[in-house]
PDB file of C-alpha atoms in Angstrom:
ATOM      1  CA  MET A   1     -50.863 -21.454 -30.249  1.00  0.00           C
ATOM      2  CA  ARG A   2     -52.227 -21.523 -33.794  1.00  0.00           C
ATOM      3  CA  PHE A   3     -53.314 -17.891 -33.577  1.00  0.00           C
ATOM      4  CA  ILE A   4     -49.735 -16.603 -33.269  1.00  0.00           C
ATOM      5  CA  GLY A   5     -49.389 -16.505 -37.056  1.00  0.00           C
ATOM      6  CA  PHE A   6     -52.587 -14.472 -37.364  1.00  0.00           C
ATOM      7  CA  ILE A   7     -51.468 -12.109 -34.622  1.00  0.00           C
ATOM      8  CA  ILE A   8     -48.077 -11.564 -36.291  1.00  0.00           C
ATOM      9  CA  PHE A   9     -49.800 -10.995 -39.643  1.00  0.00           C
ATOM     10  CA  PHE A  10     -52.191  -8.396 -38.202  1.00  0.00           C
ATOM     11  CA  ILE A  11     -49.346  -6.637 -36.380  1.00  0.00           C
ATOM     12  CA  TYR A  12     -47.429  -6.508 -39.691  1.00  0.00           C
ATOM     13  CA  VAL A  13     -50.478  -5.134 -41.530  1.00  0.00           C
ATOM     14  CA  TYR A  14     -51.010  -2.532 -38.783  1.00  0.00           C
ATOM     15  CA  PHE A  15     -47.407  -1.280 -39.013  1.00  0.00           C
ATOM     16  CA  GLU A  16     -47.457  -1.333 -42.812  1.00  0.00           C
ATOM     17  CA  VAL A  17     -50.701   0.667 -43.037  1.00  0.00           C
ATOM     18  CA  SER A  18     -49.633   3.156 -40.367  1.00  0.00           C
ATOM     19  CA  PHE A  19     -46.281   3.672 -42.115  1.00  0.00           C
ATOM     20  CA  PHE A  20     -48.069   4.168 -45.447  1.00  0.00           C
ATOM     21  CA  ILE A  21     -50.406   6.735 -43.865  1.00  0.00           C
ATOM     22  CA  THR A  22     -47.436   8.603 -42.408  1.00  0.00           C
ATOM     23  CA  VAL A  23     -45.633   8.678 -45.764  1.00  0.00           C
ATOM     24  CA  ALA A  24     -48.846   9.559 -47.637  1.00  0.00           C
ATOM     25  CA  ASN A  25     -49.479  12.494 -45.286  1.00  0.00           C
ATOM     26  CA  THR A  26     -45.953  13.746 -45.908  1.00  0.00           C
ATOM     27  CA  MET A  27     -45.653  13.241 -49.667  1.00  0.00           C
ATOM     28  CA  GLY A  28     -49.212  12.763 -50.834  1.00  0.00           C
ATOM     29  CA  VAL A  29     -51.163   9.617 -51.601  1.00  0.00           C
ATOM     30  CA  PHE A  30     -50.514   9.626 -55.353  1.00  0.00           C
ATOM     31  CA  LEU A  31     -46.753  10.044 -54.941  1.00  0.00           C
ATOM     32  CA  ALA A  32     -46.679   7.346 -52.240  1.00  0.00           C
ATOM     33  CA  LEU A  33     -48.453   4.899 -54.573  1.00  0.00           C
ATOM     34  CA  ILE A  34     -46.041   5.749 -57.392  1.00  0.00           C
ATOM     35  CA  CYS A  35     -43.101   5.107 -55.026  1.00  0.00           C
ATOM     36  CA  ILE A  36     -44.481   1.686 -54.087  1.00  0.00           C
ATOM     37  CA  ILE A  37     -44.967   0.721 -57.748  1.00  0.00           C
ATOM     38  CA  ALA A  38     -41.523   2.075 -58.703  1.00  0.00           C
ATOM     39  CA  THR A  39     -39.771   0.138 -55.950  1.00  0.00           C
ATOM     40  CA  SER A  40     -41.518  -3.037 -57.086  1.00  0.00           C
ATOM     41  CA  ILE A  41     -40.336  -2.547 -60.674  1.00  0.00           C
ATOM     42  CA  LEU A  42     -36.826  -1.502 -59.622  1.00  0.00           C
ATOM     43  CA  GLY A  43     -36.530  -4.384 -57.194  1.00  0.00           C
ATOM     44  CA  PHE A  44     -37.673  -6.906 -59.789  1.00  0.00           C
ATOM     45  CA  SER A  45     -35.100  -5.683 -62.316  1.00  0.00           C
ATOM     46  CA  LEU A  46     -32.298  -5.670 -59.721  1.00  0.00           C
ATOM     47  CA  VAL A  47     -33.132  -9.172 -58.547  1.00  0.00           C
ATOM     48  CA  LYS A  48     -33.238 -10.391 -62.140  1.00  0.00           C
ATOM     49  CA  SER A  49     -29.844  -8.906 -63.067  1.00  0.00           C
ATOM     50  CA  GLN A  50     -28.106  -9.990 -59.841  1.00  0.00           C
ATOM     51  CA  GLY A  51     -29.696 -13.424 -60.077  1.00  0.00           C
ATOM     52  CA  LEU A  52     -28.371 -13.959 -63.599  1.00  0.00           C
ATOM     53  CA  LYS A  53     -24.900 -12.815 -62.502  1.00  0.00           C
ATOM     54  CA  ASN A  54     -25.051 -15.180 -59.537  1.00  0.00           C
ATOM     55  CA  LEU A  55     -26.164 -18.038 -61.804  1.00  0.00           C
ATOM     56  CA  GLY A  56     -23.093 -17.487 -64.006  1.00  0.00           C
ATOM     57  CA  ILE A  57     -20.806 -17.597 -60.966  1.00  0.00           C
ATOM     58  CA  MET A  58     -22.467 -20.843 -59.813  1.00  0.00           C
ATOM     59  CA  GLN A  59     -21.951 -22.418 -63.232  1.00  0.00           C
ATOM     60  CA  GLN A  60     -18.259 -21.446 -63.202  1.00  0.00           C
ATOM     61  CA  LYS A  61     -17.772 -22.922 -59.728  1.00  0.00           C
ATOM     62  CA  ILE A  62     -19.521 -26.150 -60.702  1.00  0.00           C
ATOM     63  CA  ALA A  63     -17.368 -26.404 -63.842  1.00  0.00           C
ATOM     64  CA  ASN A  64     -14.236 -25.956 -61.682  1.00  0.00           C
ATOM     65  CA  ASN A  65     -15.438 -28.600 -59.155  1.00  0.00           C
ATOM     66  CA  GLN A  66     -15.845 -25.999 -56.406  1.00  0.00           C
ATOM     67  CA  SER A  67     -18.696 -25.754 -53.939  1.00  0.00           C
ATOM     68  CA  PRO A  68     -21.361 -23.201 -54.969  1.00  0.00           C
ATOM     69  CA  LYS A  69     -23.023 -23.112 -51.526  1.00  0.00           C
ATOM     70  CA  ASN A  70     -22.303 -19.395 -50.939  1.00  0.00           C
ATOM     71  CA  GLU A  71     -23.890 -18.498 -54.262  1.00  0.00           C
ATOM     72  CA  ILE A  72     -26.882 -20.703 -53.519  1.00  0.00           C
ATOM     73  CA  ILE A  73     -27.423 -18.889 -50.233  1.00  0.00           C
ATOM     74  CA  LYS A  74     -27.052 -15.541 -52.022  1.00  0.00           C
ATOM     75  CA  SER A  75     -29.623 -16.701 -54.559  1.00  0.00           C
ATOM     76  CA  VAL A  76     -32.043 -17.527 -51.760  1.00  0.00           C
ATOM     77  CA  ALA A  77     -31.431 -14.061 -50.266  1.00  0.00           C
ATOM     78  CA  LEU A  78     -32.113 -12.520 -53.696  1.00  0.00           C
ATOM     79  CA  LEU A  79     -35.294 -14.543 -54.064  1.00  0.00           C
ATOM     80  CA  PHE A  80     -36.479 -13.473 -50.621  1.00  0.00           C
ATOM     81  CA  ALA A  81     -35.566  -9.835 -51.405  1.00  0.00           C
ATOM     82  CA  GLY A  82     -37.522 -10.007 -54.647  1.00  0.00           C
ATOM     83  CA  PHE A  83     -40.523 -11.423 -52.824  1.00  0.00           C
ATOM     84  CA  LEU A  84     -40.357  -8.610 -50.253  1.00  0.00           C
ATOM     85  CA  LEU A  85     -40.031  -5.975 -52.986  1.00  0.00           C
ATOM     86  CA  LEU A  86     -43.045  -7.298 -54.876  1.00  0.00           C
ATOM     87  CA  ILE A  87     -45.289  -7.084 -51.811  1.00  0.00           C
ATOM     88  CA  PRO A  88     -46.777  -3.585 -51.762  1.00  0.00           C
ATOM     89  CA  GLY A  89     -45.697  -1.526 -48.782  1.00  0.00           C
ATOM     90  CA  PHE A  90     -42.835   0.583 -47.569  1.00  0.00           C
ATOM     91  CA  LEU A  91     -41.616  -1.672 -44.755  1.00  0.00           C
ATOM     92  CA  THR A  92     -41.275  -4.706 -47.011  1.00  0.00           C
ATOM     93  CA  ASP A  93     -39.576  -2.550 -49.647  1.00  0.00           C
ATOM     94  CA  ILE A  94     -37.045  -1.346 -47.087  1.00  0.00           C
ATOM     95  CA  LEU A  95     -36.332  -4.910 -45.916  1.00  0.00           C
ATOM     96  CA  GLY A  96     -36.044  -6.114 -49.523  1.00  0.00           C
ATOM     97  CA  ALA A  97     -33.669  -3.270 -50.403  1.00  0.00           C
ATOM     98  CA  ILE A  98     -31.520  -4.111 -47.384  1.00  0.00           C
ATOM     99  CA  LEU A  99     -31.308  -7.721 -48.558  1.00  0.00           C
ATOM    100  CA  LEU A 100     -30.083  -6.539 -51.972  1.00  0.00           C
ATOM    101  CA  ILE A 101     -26.964  -4.892 -50.518  1.00  0.00           C
ATOM    102  CA  PRO A 102     -23.978  -7.184 -51.254  1.00  0.00           C
ATOM    103  CA  ASN A 103     -22.323  -6.585 -47.857  1.00  0.00           C
ATOM    104  CA  VAL A 104     -25.521  -7.617 -46.071  1.00  0.00           C
ATOM    105  CA  GLN A 105     -25.719 -10.722 -48.262  1.00  0.00           C
ATOM    106  CA  GLU A 106     -22.123 -11.608 -47.367  1.00  0.00           C
ATOM    107  CA  HIS A 107     -22.879 -11.297 -43.646  1.00  0.00           C
ATOM    108  CA  ILE A 108     -25.986 -13.451 -44.063  1.00  0.00           C
ATOM    109  CA  VAL A 109     -23.975 -16.053 -46.006  1.00  0.00           C
ATOM    110  CA  LYS A 110     -21.247 -16.120 -43.329  1.00  0.00           C
ATOM    111  CA  PHE A 111     -23.848 -16.457 -40.574  1.00  0.00           C
ATOM    112  CA  ILE A 112     -25.721 -19.280 -42.310  1.00  0.00           C
ATOM    113  CA  VAL A 113     -22.556 -21.153 -43.328  1.00  0.00           C
ATOM    114  CA  LYS A 114     -21.333 -21.069 -39.710  1.00  0.00           C
ATOM    115  CA  LYS A 115     -24.650 -22.577 -38.606  1.00  0.00           C
ATOM    116  CA  MET A 116     -24.582 -25.354 -41.233  1.00  0.00           C
ATOM    117  CA  PRO A 117     -23.434 -28.641 -39.700  1.00  0.00           C
ATOM    118  CA  ILE A 118     -22.920 -30.364 -43.044  1.00  0.00           C
ATOM    119  CA  LYS A 119     -19.546 -30.048 -44.728  1.00  0.00           C
ATOM    120  CA  SER A 120     -19.503 -29.744 -48.479  1.00  0.00           C
ATOM    121  CA  THR A 121     -18.302 -32.808 -50.384  1.00  0.00           C
ATOM    122  CA  PHE A 122     -19.110 -31.467 -53.827  1.00  0.00           C
ATOM    123  CA  ALA A 123     -15.564 -31.363 -55.190  1.00  0.00           C
ATOM    124  CA  SER A 124     -14.675 -34.829 -53.946  1.00  0.00           C
ATOM    125  CA  SER A 125     -17.945 -36.491 -54.958  1.00  0.00           C
ATOM    126  CA  GLN A 126     -16.693 -37.348 -58.436  1.00  0.00           C
ATOM    127  CA  THR A 127     -13.512 -39.020 -57.147  1.00  0.00           C
ATOM    128  CA  ARG A 128     -14.774 -40.791 -54.040  1.00  0.00           C
ATOM    129  CA  TYR A 129     -15.305 -44.169 -55.743  1.00  0.00           C
ATOM    130  CA  HIS A 130     -12.079 -46.140 -55.723  1.00  0.00           C
ATOM    131  CA  ASN A 131     -11.209 -49.470 -57.314  1.00  0.00           C
ATOM    132  CA  GLU A 132     -11.992 -51.394 -54.119  1.00  0.00           C
ATOM    133  CA  ASP A 133     -15.598 -50.156 -54.273  1.00  0.00           C
ATOM    134  CA  ILE A 134     -16.211 -51.694 -57.696  1.00  0.00           C
ATOM    135  CA  ILE A 135     -17.212 -55.346 -57.994  1.00  0.00           C
ATOM    136  CA  GLU A 136     -16.990 -56.791 -61.470  1.00  0.00           C
ATOM    137  CA  GLY A 137     -18.921 -59.800 -62.605  1.00  0.00           C
ATOM    138  CA  GLU A 138     -21.174 -61.368 -65.205  1.00  0.00           C
ATOM    139  CA  PHE A 139     -24.763 -62.452 -64.953  1.00  0.00           C
ATOM    140  CA  LYS A 140     -27.349 -64.320 -67.010  1.00  0.00           C
ATOM    141  CA  ARG A 141     -31.103 -64.142 -66.697  1.00  0.00           C
ATOM    142  CA  LYS A 142     -32.830 -67.453 -66.249  1.00  0.00           C
ATOM    143  CA  ASP A 143     -36.520 -67.979 -66.609  1.00  0.00           C
ATOM    144  CA  ASP A 144     -38.281 -69.827 -63.802  1.00  0.00           C
ATOM    145  CA  GLU A 145     -39.486 -73.099 -65.301  1.00  0.00           C
TER     146      GLU A 145
END
């Protein structure tokens, strides 16, 4: 049972290397390496710019007492896409590029939000304490003598 992770990893490496060999035979090894490096740089810059934009939207929603859960899920998708783009290889670059498409992110957000059993109480969390929840009183500290 513990070898399943190793088996999946070696299957991934096999497909990644065979795909790289296929692309390198078609375009040339040097051009294939340049493409891998370029997609890493391009992916990093895209994730950085979209992440900053998403952070601004989250701050606006928090300031307006709205739930930023969709933006948080999009940020996780961006983080995962950036991780996939930084790993050298064409298959991971393709998966990372797919995760950067906004329509794909929206479908992922809708799918994950439907699966979440917890309802958001962010907007009502500041006003949920009423007067009957507050107990007023005075106290004095006494030393044990």
